[in-house]
CSV table of C-alpha atoms in Angstrom, one decimal:
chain,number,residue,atom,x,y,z
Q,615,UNK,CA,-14.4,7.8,38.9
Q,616,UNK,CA,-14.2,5.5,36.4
Q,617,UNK,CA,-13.0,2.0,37.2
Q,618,UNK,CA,-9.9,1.8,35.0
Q,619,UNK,CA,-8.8,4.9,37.1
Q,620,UNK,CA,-9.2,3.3,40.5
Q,621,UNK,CA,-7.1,-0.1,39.4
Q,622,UNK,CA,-4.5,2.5,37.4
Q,623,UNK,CA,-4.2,4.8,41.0
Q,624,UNK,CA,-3.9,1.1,43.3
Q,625,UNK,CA,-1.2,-0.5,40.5
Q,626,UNK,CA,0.6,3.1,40.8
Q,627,UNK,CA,0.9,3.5,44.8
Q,628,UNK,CA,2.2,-0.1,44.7
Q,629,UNK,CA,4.9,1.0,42.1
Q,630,UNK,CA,5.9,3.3,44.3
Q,631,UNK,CA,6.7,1.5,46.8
Q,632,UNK,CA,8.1,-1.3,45.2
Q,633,UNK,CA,10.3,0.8,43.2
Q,634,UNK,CA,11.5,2.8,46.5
Q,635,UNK,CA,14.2,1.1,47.0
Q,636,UNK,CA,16.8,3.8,48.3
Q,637,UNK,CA,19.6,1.0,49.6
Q,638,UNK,CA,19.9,0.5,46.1
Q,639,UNK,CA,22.2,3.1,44.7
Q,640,UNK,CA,24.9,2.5,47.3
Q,641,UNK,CA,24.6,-1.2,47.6
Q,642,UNK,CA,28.1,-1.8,46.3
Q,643,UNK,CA,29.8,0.5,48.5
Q,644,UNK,CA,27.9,-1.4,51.6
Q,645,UNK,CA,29.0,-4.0,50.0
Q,646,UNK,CA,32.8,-3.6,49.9
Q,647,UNK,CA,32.6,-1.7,53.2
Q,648,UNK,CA,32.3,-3.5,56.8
Q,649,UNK,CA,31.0,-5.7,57.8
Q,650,UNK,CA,31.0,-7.5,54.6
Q,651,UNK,CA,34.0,-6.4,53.1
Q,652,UNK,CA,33.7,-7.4,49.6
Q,653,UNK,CA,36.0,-6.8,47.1
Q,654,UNK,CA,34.6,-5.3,43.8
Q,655,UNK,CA,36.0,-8.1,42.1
Q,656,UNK,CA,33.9,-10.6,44.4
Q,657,UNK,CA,30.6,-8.7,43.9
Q,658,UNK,CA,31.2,-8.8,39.5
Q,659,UNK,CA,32.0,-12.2,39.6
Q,660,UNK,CA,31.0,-14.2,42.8
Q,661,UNK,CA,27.9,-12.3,43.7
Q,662,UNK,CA,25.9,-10.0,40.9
Q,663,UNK,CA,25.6,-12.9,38.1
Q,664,UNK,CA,23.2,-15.2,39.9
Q,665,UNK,CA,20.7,-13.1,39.7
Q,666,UNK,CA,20.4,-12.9,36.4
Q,667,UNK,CA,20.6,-17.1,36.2
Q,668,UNK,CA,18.2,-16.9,38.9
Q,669,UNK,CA,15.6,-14.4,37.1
Q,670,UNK,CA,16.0,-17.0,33.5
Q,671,UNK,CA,15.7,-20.1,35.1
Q,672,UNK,CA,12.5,-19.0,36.9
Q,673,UNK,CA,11.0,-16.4,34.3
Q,674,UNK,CA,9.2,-18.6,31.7
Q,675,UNK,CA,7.7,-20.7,35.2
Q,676,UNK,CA,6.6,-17.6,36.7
Q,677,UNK,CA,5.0,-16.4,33.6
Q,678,UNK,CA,2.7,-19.6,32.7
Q,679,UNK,CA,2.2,-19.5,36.9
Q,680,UNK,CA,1.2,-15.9,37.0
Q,681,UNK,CA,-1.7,-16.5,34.4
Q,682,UNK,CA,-2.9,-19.9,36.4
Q,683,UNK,CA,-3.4,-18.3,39.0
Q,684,UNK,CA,-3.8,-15.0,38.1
Q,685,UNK,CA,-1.4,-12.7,38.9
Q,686,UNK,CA,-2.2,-11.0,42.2
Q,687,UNK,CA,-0.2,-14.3,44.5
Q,688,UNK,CA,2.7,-13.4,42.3
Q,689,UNK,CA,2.8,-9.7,42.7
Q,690,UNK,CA,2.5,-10.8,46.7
Q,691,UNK,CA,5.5,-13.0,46.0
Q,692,UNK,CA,7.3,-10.4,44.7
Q,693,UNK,CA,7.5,-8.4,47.4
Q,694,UNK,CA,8.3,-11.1,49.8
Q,695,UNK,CA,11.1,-12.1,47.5
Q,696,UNK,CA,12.4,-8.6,47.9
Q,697,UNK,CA,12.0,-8.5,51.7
Q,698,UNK,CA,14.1,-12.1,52.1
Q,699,UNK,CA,16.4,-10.3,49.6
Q,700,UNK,CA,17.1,-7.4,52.2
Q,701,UNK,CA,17.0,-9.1,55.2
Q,702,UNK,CA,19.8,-11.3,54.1
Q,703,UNK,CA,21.9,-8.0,52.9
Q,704,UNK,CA,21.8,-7.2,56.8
Q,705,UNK,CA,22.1,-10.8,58.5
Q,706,UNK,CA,23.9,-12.8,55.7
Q,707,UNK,CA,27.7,-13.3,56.1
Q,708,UNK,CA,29.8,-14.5,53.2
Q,709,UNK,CA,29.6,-15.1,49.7
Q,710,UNK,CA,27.2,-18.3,49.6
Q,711,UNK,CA,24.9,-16.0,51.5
Q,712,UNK,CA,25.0,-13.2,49.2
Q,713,UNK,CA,24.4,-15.6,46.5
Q,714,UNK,CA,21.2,-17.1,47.9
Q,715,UNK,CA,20.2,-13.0,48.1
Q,716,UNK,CA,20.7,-12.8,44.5
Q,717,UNK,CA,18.6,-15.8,43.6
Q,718,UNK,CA,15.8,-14.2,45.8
Q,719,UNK,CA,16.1,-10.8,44.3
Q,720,UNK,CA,16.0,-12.5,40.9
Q,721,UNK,CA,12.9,-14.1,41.8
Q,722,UNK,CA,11.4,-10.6,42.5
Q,723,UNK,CA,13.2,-9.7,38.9
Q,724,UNK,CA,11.0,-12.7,37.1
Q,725,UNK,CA,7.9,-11.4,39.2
Q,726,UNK,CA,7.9,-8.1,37.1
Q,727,UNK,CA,6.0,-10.2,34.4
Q,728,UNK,CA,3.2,-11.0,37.1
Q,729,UNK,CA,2.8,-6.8,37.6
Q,730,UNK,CA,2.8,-6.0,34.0
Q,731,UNK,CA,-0.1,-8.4,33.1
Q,732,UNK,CA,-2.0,-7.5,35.5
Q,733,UNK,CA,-2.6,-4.3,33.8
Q,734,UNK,CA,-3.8,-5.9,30.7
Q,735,UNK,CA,-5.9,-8.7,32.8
Q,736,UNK,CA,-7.9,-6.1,34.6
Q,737,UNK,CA,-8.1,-3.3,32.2
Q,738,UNK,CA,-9.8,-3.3,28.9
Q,739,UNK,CA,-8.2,-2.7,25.8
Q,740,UNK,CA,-9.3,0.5,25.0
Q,741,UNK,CA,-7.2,1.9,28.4
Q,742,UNK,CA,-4.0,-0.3,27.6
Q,743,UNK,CA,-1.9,3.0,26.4
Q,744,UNK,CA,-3.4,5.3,29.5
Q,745,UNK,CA,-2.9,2.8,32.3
Q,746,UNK,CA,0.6,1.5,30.9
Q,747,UNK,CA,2.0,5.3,30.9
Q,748,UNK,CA,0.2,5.9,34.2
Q,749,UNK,CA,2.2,2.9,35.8
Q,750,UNK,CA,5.5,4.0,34.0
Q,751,UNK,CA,5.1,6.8,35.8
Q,752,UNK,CA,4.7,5.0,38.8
Q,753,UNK,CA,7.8,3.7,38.5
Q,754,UNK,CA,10.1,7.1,37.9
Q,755,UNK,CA,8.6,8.6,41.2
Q,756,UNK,CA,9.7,5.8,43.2
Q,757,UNK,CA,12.9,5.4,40.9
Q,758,UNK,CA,13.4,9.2,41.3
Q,759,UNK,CA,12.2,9.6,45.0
Q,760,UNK,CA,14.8,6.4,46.1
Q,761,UNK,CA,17.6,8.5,44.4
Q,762,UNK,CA,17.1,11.7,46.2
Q,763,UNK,CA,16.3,10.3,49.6
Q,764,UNK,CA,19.6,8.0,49.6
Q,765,UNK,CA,21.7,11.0,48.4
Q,766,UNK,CA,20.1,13.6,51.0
Q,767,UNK,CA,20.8,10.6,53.6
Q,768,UNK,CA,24.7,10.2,52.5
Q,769,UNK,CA,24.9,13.6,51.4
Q,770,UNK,CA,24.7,14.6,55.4
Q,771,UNK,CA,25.5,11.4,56.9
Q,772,UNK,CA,22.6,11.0,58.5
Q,773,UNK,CA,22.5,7.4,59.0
Q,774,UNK,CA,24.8,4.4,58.5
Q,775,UNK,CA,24.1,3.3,54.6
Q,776,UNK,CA,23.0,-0.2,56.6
Q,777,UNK,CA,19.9,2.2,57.8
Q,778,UNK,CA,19.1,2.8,53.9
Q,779,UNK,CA,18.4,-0.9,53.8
Q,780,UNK,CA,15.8,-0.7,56.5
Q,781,UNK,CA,14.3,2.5,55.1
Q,782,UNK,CA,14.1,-0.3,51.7
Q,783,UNK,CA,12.4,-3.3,54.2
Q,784,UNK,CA,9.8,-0.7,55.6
Q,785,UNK,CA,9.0,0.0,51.7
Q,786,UNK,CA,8.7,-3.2,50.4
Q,787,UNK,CA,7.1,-4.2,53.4
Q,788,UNK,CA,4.3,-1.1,52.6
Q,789,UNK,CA,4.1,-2.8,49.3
Q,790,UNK,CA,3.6,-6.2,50.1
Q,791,UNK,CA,0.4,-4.8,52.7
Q,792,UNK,CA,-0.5,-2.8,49.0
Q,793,UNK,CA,-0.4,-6.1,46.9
Q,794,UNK,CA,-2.8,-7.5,49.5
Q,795,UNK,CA,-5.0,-5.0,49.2
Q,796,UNK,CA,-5.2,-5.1,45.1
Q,797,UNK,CA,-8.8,-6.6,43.7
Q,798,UNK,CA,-8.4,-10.2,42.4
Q,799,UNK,CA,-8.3,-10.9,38.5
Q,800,UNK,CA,-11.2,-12.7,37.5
Q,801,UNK,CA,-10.1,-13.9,33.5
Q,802,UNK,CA,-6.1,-13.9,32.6
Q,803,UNK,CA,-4.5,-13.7,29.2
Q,804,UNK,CA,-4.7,-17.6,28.5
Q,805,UNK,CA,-5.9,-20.1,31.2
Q,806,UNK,CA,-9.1,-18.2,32.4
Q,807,UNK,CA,-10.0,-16.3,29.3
Q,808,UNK,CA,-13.5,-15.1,28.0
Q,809,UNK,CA,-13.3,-15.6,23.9
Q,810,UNK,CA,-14.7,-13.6,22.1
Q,811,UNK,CA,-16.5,-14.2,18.6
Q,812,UNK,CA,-13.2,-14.0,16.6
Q,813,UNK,CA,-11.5,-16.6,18.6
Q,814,UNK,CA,-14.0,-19.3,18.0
Q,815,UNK,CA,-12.4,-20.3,14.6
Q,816,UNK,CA,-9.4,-20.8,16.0
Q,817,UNK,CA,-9.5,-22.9,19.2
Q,818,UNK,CA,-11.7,-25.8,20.2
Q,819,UNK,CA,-14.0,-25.8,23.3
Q,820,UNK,CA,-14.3,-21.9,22.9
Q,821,UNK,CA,-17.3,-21.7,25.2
Q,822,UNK,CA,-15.3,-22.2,28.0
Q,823,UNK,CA,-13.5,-19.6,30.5
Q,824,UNK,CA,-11.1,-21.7,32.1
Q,825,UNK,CA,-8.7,-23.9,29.6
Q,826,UNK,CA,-6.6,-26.8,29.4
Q,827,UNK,CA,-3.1,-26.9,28.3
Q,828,UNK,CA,-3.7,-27.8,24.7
Q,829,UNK,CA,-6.4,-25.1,24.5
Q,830,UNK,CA,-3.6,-22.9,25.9
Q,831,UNK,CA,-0.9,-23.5,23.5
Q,832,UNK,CA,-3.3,-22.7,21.1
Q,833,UNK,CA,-3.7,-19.7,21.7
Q,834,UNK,CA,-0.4,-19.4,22.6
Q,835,UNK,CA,0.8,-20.6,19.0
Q,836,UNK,CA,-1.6,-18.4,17.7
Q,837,UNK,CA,-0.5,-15.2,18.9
Q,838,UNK,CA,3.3,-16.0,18.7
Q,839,UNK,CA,2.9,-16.8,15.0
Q,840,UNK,CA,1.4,-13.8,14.5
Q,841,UNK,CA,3.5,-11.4,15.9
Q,842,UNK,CA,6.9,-13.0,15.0
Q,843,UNK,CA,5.7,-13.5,11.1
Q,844,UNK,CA,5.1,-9.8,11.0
Q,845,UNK,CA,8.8,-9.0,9.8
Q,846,UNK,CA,8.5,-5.0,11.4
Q,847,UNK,CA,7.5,-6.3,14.7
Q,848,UNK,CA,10.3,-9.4,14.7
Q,849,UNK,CA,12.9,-6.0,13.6
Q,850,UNK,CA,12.1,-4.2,16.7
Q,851,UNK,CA,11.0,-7.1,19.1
Q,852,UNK,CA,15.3,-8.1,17.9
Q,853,UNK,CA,16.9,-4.6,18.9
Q,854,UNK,CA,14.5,-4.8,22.3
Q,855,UNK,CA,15.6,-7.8,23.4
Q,856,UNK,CA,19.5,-7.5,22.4
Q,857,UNK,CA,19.8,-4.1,23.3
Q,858,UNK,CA,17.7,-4.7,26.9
Q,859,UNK,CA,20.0,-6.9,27.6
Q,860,UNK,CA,23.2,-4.8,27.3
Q,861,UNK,CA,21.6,-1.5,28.8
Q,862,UNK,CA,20.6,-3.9,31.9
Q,863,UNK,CA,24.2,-5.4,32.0
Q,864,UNK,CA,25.7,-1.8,32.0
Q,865,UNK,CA,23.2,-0.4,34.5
Q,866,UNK,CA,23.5,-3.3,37.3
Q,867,UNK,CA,27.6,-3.8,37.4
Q,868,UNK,CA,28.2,0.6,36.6
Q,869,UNK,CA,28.2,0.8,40.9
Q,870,UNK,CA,31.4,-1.7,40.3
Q,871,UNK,CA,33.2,0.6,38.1
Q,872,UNK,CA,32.6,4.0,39.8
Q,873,UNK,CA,34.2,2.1,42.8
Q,874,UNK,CA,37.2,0.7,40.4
Q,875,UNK,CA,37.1,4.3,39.4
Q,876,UNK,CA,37.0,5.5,43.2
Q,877,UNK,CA,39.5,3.3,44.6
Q,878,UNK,CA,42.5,3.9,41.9
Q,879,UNK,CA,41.9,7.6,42.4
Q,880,UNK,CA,41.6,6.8,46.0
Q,881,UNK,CA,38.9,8.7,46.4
Q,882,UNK,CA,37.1,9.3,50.1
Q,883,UNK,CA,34.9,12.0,49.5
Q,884,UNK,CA,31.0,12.0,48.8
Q,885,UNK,CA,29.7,9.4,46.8
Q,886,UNK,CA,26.1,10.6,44.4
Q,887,UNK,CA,25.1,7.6,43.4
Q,888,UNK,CA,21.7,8.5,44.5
Q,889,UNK,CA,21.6,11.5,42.8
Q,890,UNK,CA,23.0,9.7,39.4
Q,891,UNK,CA,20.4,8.0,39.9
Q,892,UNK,CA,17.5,10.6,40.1
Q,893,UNK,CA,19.0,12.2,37.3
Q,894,UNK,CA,19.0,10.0,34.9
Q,895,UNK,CA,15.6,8.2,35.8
Q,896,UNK,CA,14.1,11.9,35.3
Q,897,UNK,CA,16.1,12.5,32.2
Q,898,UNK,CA,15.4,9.4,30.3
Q,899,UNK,CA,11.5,10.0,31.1
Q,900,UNK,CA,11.9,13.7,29.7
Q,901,UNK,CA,13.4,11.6,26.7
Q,902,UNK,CA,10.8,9.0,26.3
Q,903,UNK,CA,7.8,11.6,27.2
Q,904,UNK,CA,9.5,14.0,24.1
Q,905,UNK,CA,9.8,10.7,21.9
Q,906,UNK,CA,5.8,9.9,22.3
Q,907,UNK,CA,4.8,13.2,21.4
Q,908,UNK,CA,6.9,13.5,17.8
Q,909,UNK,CA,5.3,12.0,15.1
Q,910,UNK,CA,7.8,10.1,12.8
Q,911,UNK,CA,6.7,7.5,10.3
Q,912,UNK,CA,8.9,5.0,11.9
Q,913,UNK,CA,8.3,2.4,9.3
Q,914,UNK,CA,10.8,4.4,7.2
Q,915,UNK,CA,13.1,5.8,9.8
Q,916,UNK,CA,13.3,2.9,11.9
Q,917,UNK,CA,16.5,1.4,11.2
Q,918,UNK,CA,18.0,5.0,10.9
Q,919,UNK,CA,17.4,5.6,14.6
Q,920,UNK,CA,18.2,1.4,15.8
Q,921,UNK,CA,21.3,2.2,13.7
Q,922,UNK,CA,22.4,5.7,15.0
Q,923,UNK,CA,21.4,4.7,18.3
Q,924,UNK,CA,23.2,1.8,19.1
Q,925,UNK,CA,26.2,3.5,17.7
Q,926,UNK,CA,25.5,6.3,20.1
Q,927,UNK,CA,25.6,4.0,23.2
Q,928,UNK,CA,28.6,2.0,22.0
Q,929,UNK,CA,30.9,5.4,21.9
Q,930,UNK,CA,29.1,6.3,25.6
Q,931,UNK,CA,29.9,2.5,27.1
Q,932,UNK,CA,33.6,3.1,25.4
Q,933,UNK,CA,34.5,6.3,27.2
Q,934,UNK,CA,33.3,4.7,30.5
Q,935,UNK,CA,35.6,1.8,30.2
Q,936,UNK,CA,38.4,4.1,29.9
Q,937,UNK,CA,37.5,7.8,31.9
Q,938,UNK,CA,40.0,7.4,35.2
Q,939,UNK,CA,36.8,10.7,36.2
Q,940,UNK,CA,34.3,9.5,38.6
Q,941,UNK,CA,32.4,12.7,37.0
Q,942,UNK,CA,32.7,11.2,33.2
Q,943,UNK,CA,31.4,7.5,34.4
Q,944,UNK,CA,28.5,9.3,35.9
Q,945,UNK,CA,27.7,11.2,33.0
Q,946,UNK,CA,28.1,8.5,31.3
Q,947,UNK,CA,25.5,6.3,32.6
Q,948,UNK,CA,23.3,9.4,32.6
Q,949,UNK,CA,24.0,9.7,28.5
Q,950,UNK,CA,23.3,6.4,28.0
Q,951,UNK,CA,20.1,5.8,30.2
Q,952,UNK,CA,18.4,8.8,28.2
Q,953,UNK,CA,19.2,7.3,24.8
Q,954,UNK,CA,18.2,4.1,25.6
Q,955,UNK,CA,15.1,5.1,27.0
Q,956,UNK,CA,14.0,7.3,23.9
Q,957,UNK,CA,14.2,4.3,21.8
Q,958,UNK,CA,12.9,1.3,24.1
Q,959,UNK,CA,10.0,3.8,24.1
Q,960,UNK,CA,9.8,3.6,20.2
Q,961,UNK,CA,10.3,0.2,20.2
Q,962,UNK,CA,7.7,-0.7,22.9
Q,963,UNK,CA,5.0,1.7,21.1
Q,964,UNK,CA,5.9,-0.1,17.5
Q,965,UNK,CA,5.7,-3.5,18.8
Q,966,UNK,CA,2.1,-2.7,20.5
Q,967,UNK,CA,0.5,-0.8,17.4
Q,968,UNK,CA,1.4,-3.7,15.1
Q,969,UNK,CA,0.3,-6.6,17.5
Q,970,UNK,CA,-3.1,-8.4,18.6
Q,971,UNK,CA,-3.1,-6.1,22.2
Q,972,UNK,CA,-4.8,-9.3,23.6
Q,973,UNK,CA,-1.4,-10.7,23.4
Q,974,UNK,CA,1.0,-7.8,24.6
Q,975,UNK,CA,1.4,-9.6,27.9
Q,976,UNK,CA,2.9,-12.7,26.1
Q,977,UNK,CA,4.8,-10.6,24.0
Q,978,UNK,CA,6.6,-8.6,26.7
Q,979,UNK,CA,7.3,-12.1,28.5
Q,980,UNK,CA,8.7,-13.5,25.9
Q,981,UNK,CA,10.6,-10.9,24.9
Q,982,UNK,CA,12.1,-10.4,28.7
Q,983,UNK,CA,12.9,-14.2,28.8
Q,984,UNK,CA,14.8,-13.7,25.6
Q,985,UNK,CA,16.9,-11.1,26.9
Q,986,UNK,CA,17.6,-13.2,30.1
Q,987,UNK,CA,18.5,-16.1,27.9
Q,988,UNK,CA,21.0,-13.6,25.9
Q,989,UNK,CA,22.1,-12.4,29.5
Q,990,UNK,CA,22.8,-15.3,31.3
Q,991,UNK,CA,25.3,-16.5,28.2
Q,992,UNK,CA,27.1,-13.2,28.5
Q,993,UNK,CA,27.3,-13.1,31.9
Q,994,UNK,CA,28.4,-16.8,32.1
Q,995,UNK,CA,31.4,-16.4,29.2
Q,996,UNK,CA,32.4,-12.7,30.4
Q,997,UNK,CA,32.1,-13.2,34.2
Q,998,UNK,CA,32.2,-16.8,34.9
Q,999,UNK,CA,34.5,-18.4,32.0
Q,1000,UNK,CA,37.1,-15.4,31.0
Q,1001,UNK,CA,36.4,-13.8,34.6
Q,1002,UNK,CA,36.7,-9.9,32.7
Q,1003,UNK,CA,37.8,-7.1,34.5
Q,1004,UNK,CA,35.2,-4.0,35.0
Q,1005,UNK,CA,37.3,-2.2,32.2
Q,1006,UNK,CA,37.0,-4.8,30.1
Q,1007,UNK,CA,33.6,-5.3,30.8
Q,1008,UNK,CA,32.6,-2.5,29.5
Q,1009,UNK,CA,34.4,-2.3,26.3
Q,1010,UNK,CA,32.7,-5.3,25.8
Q,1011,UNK,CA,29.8,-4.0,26.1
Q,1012,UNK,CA,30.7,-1.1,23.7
Q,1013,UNK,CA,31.7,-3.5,20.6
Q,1014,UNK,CA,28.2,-5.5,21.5
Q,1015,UNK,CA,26.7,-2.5,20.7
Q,1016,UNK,CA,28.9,-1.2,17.4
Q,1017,UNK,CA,28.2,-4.5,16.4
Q,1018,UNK,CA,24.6,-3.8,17.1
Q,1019,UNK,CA,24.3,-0.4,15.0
Q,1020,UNK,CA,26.3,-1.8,12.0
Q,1021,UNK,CA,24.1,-4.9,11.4
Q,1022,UNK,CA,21.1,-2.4,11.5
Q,1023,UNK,CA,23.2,0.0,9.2
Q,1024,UNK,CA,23.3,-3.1,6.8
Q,1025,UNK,CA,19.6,-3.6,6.9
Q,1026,UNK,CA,19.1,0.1,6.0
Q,1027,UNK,CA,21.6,-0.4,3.1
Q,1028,UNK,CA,19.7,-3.8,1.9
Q,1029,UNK,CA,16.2,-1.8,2.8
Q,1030,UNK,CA,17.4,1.0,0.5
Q,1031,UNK,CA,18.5,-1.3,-2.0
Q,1032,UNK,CA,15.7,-3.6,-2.8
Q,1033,UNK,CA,13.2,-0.1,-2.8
Q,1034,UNK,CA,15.6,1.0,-5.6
């Protein structure tokens, strides 16, 4: 077996776990239920937002950290991050407890960047495509197995949904034992890199393998400038990291509406969260897995599909801030997950084919960081300074994306224009 293999099969069974998070789905309705007794309002305003301050404040750290000192101490910190994060769901009492859970779990948010580069750290470049689709894949088993198990396990009441977040501990405790176990990274993208004869005209002291910060911002400068001068990549690198952070927004306060949704209804039978979940984690990989296969010269179509696209998922957001149906918010969410994913996987693909792939790792952090930046302003205006309700939330959320689809509509137009 080849050795890309055995790292792409060790990164995999460690996405798995990580990603089997089965408390997950029903976490609001643990939440709002003794003996925390949240109120949905609490949880959208009090409690959700510091994770995503948490996860910017600590991202761009984590990142020039992660390549110091190599990624696999991060990936371990991850999962601890997650454990405290759980452990304090069960023991923690209050708001300022919840709080300091959020801030742990948006540590284990910012440690995503650690896991990502360690693929291109330990791989060569050749295998980047294979082992990144291998770990996506990853990632929808344990996103798919976690919906199914926590539905089967509310489904027929066969545990208290406290016992899901124990099933999650055990997980993430398998994970952490898996991060242990991973081989160590010898080189990183920047601080401990081996240059090869192209580099050499570009940064001093090129002979060495391990760096110092100026020798590191050069090559940091270097391969910002030339991604983000390339106008196709800066298009799509734009819609990722705007439209990211929307689709994220809608996907971690939608367990807040469906209760809204649940408790003016007054609704007190079965909850399928879980098996929303499942469905559209499956759906939007059937999406993405279609997307990759069609061949589409995306250079001309492009804006066409960031246009009618984001119009798409602003009509979908729309009729969730209004349905009084817990059936329509659930398709919904299921709608929007499998456009979304059809088109981050065009934009991810684009970004990569048009970039130095020694620098993807950079890219993608800087990229995530961008949409925490957007994220964090959103959630501070909408949450913290007009305090939005749910509803309004969401229509929010809807205009952010119209607004989205007709600035890409007007690059069409001027794109069209200037070829005439």
């Amino acid at each position: 077996m080849e050795y890309y293999i055995k790292i792409s099969i060790l990164l995999c069974i460690y996405g798995v776990f990580k990603e089997f998070r089965p408390a997950e789905p029903y976490i609001v309705p643990y939440m709002t239920s003794p003996p925390l007794n949240f109120t949905a309002q609490q949880i959208n305003h009090d409690i959700f937002p510091v994770s995503t301050y948490s996860t910017m404040a600590s991202l761009i750290v984590i990142f020039l950290i992660t390549d110091i000192l190599r990624y696999k101490i991060i990936i371990i910190l991850q999962s601890i991050c997650m454990i405290i994060s759980f452990f304090l769901l069960i023991y923690g009492r209050g708001i300022f407890h919840m709080q300091i859970e959020e801030i742990f779990y948006g540590l284990h948010m910012a440690g995503e960047v650690g896991y990502f580069t360690y693929i291109y750290a330990k791989v060569d470049n050749e295998h980047y495509q294979e082992v990144t689709s291998h770990v996506r894949s990853a990632y929808l088993v344990g996103k798919s197995l976690c919906g199914i198990v926590s539905q089967t396990v509310v489904y027929f009441n066969l545990i208290k949904l406290q016992g899901l977040l124990w099933i999650t501990i055990g997980s993430q405790v398998m994970a952490l034992i898996w991060a242990v176990l991973l081989p160590s990274v010898d080189r990183s993208m920047y601080f401990h890199r081996n240059l090869p004869d192209v580099d050499k005209t570009n940064v001093q002291n090129s002979s060495k393998t391990t760096h110092d910060w100026k020798t590191v911002v050069n090559f940091i400068r270097f391969d910002v400038k030339s991604a983000f001068t390339n106008m196709y990549v800066l298009k799509w690198a734009i819609w990722w990291a705007l439209a990211t952070c929307c689709y994220y927004m809608a996907t971690a306060y939608c367990q807040v509406l469906w209760q809204v949704v649940r408790e003016e209804a007054h609704a007190t039978d079965v909850q399928y969260n879980g098996a929303v979940e499942a469905m559209y984690t499956l759906l939007g990989a059937l999406g993405s897995m279609i997307v990759g296969r069609v061949q589409l010269d995306w250079h001309r179509l492009g804006e066409t599909l960031l246009a009618v696209g984001s119009l798409a998922m602003a009509g979908v957001l729309y009729i969730m801030s209004a349905t009084g149906s817990e059936v329509v918010a659930y398709l919904s969410i299921i709608i929007l997950n499998i456009i979304f994913q059809t088109m981050i996987t065009v934009a991810n693909s684009e970004v990569a084919k048009n970039i130095n792939k020694e620098s993807y790792g950079l890219i993608f952090g800087i990229t995530t960081f961008a949409v925490y930046i957007v994220r964090s302003v959103f959630t501070y205006v909408a949450l913290q300074v007009y305090r939005l309700t749910i509803r309004v939330q969401f229509e929010v959320y809807a205009l952010y994306f119209g607004v989205l689809g007709i600035f890409f509509i007007f690059v069409m137009v001027m794109k069209c224009a200037r070829q005439k």
